[in-house]
Amino acid sequence: MTTRIIALTILGLVMGFIILMASVSFFVRDPLPIVGPNQTLLLHTTELTPQIRTSVTIDGGYRVDVTVEHSEAQDPQIVLRPVGGEAIILDTGTDSGGAWSGSGQMTRPGRWELILSDGAEREIMPFIVRE
């Protein structure tokens, strides 16, 4: 009888652990995008209209190139910063199609925010830079 109780207890603990691990996907609804060296991350606004398309490219030395494609009626302000930190300085310019581009040096891996402002509207797009 005691052997069955021990076996049922172990079975209950194992099943509880499996159910806990399976339920993690229900808690993580919108994971942050992850980008690493020599990769490009594509981001699109959901709160700003018309939609602004952004690409963030990081090279092997963590130098970042940001390209922002927007409509002619928009004049977005762009800030790139680590979460809880100061914004990095971006060398900016526009190409012949009117797309905004900037480049700068990232200071560390971890959580970053690309903040786009167009007038009174503002959207924060978080992402993770991995090593």
Coordinates of C-alpha atoms in Angstrom, one line a residue, residues 30-31 33 42-54 68-69 74 114-118 121-126:
D30 CA 4.0 38.3 -27.5
P31 CA 7.7 37.5 -27.2
P33 CA 12.1 39.8 -31.3
L42 CA 12.3 44.1 -39.5
L43 CA 9.8 46.1 -37.4
H44 CA 6.4 47.6 -38.3
T45 CA 4.4 50.1 -36.4
T46 CA 0.9 49.1 -35.2
E47 CA -0.2 52.3 -33.5
L48 CA 1.1 54.9 -35.9
T49 CA -0.8 55.3 -39.2
P50 CA 0.1 55.1 -41.9
Q51 CA 2.4 52.2 -41.0
I52 CA 6.1 52.9 -40.7
R53 CA 8.5 50.1 -41.7
T54 CA 11.9 49.9 -39.9
V68 CA 12.9 54.0 -41.5
E69 CA 10.5 54.0 -44.5
Q74 CA 5.1 61.9 -41.9
L114 CA 13.3 51.9 -30.9
I115 CA 11.0 54.8 -30.2
L116 CA 9.2 56.4 -33.2
S117 CA 7.3 59.7 -32.7
D118 CA 5.1 61.4 -35.2
E121 CA 1.6 59.9 -31.5
R122 CA 4.4 57.7 -30.2
E123 CA 5.2 54.0 -30.5
I124 CA 7.9 52.0 -28.6
M125 CA 9.2 48.9 -30.3
P126 CA 11.2 46.7 -27.9

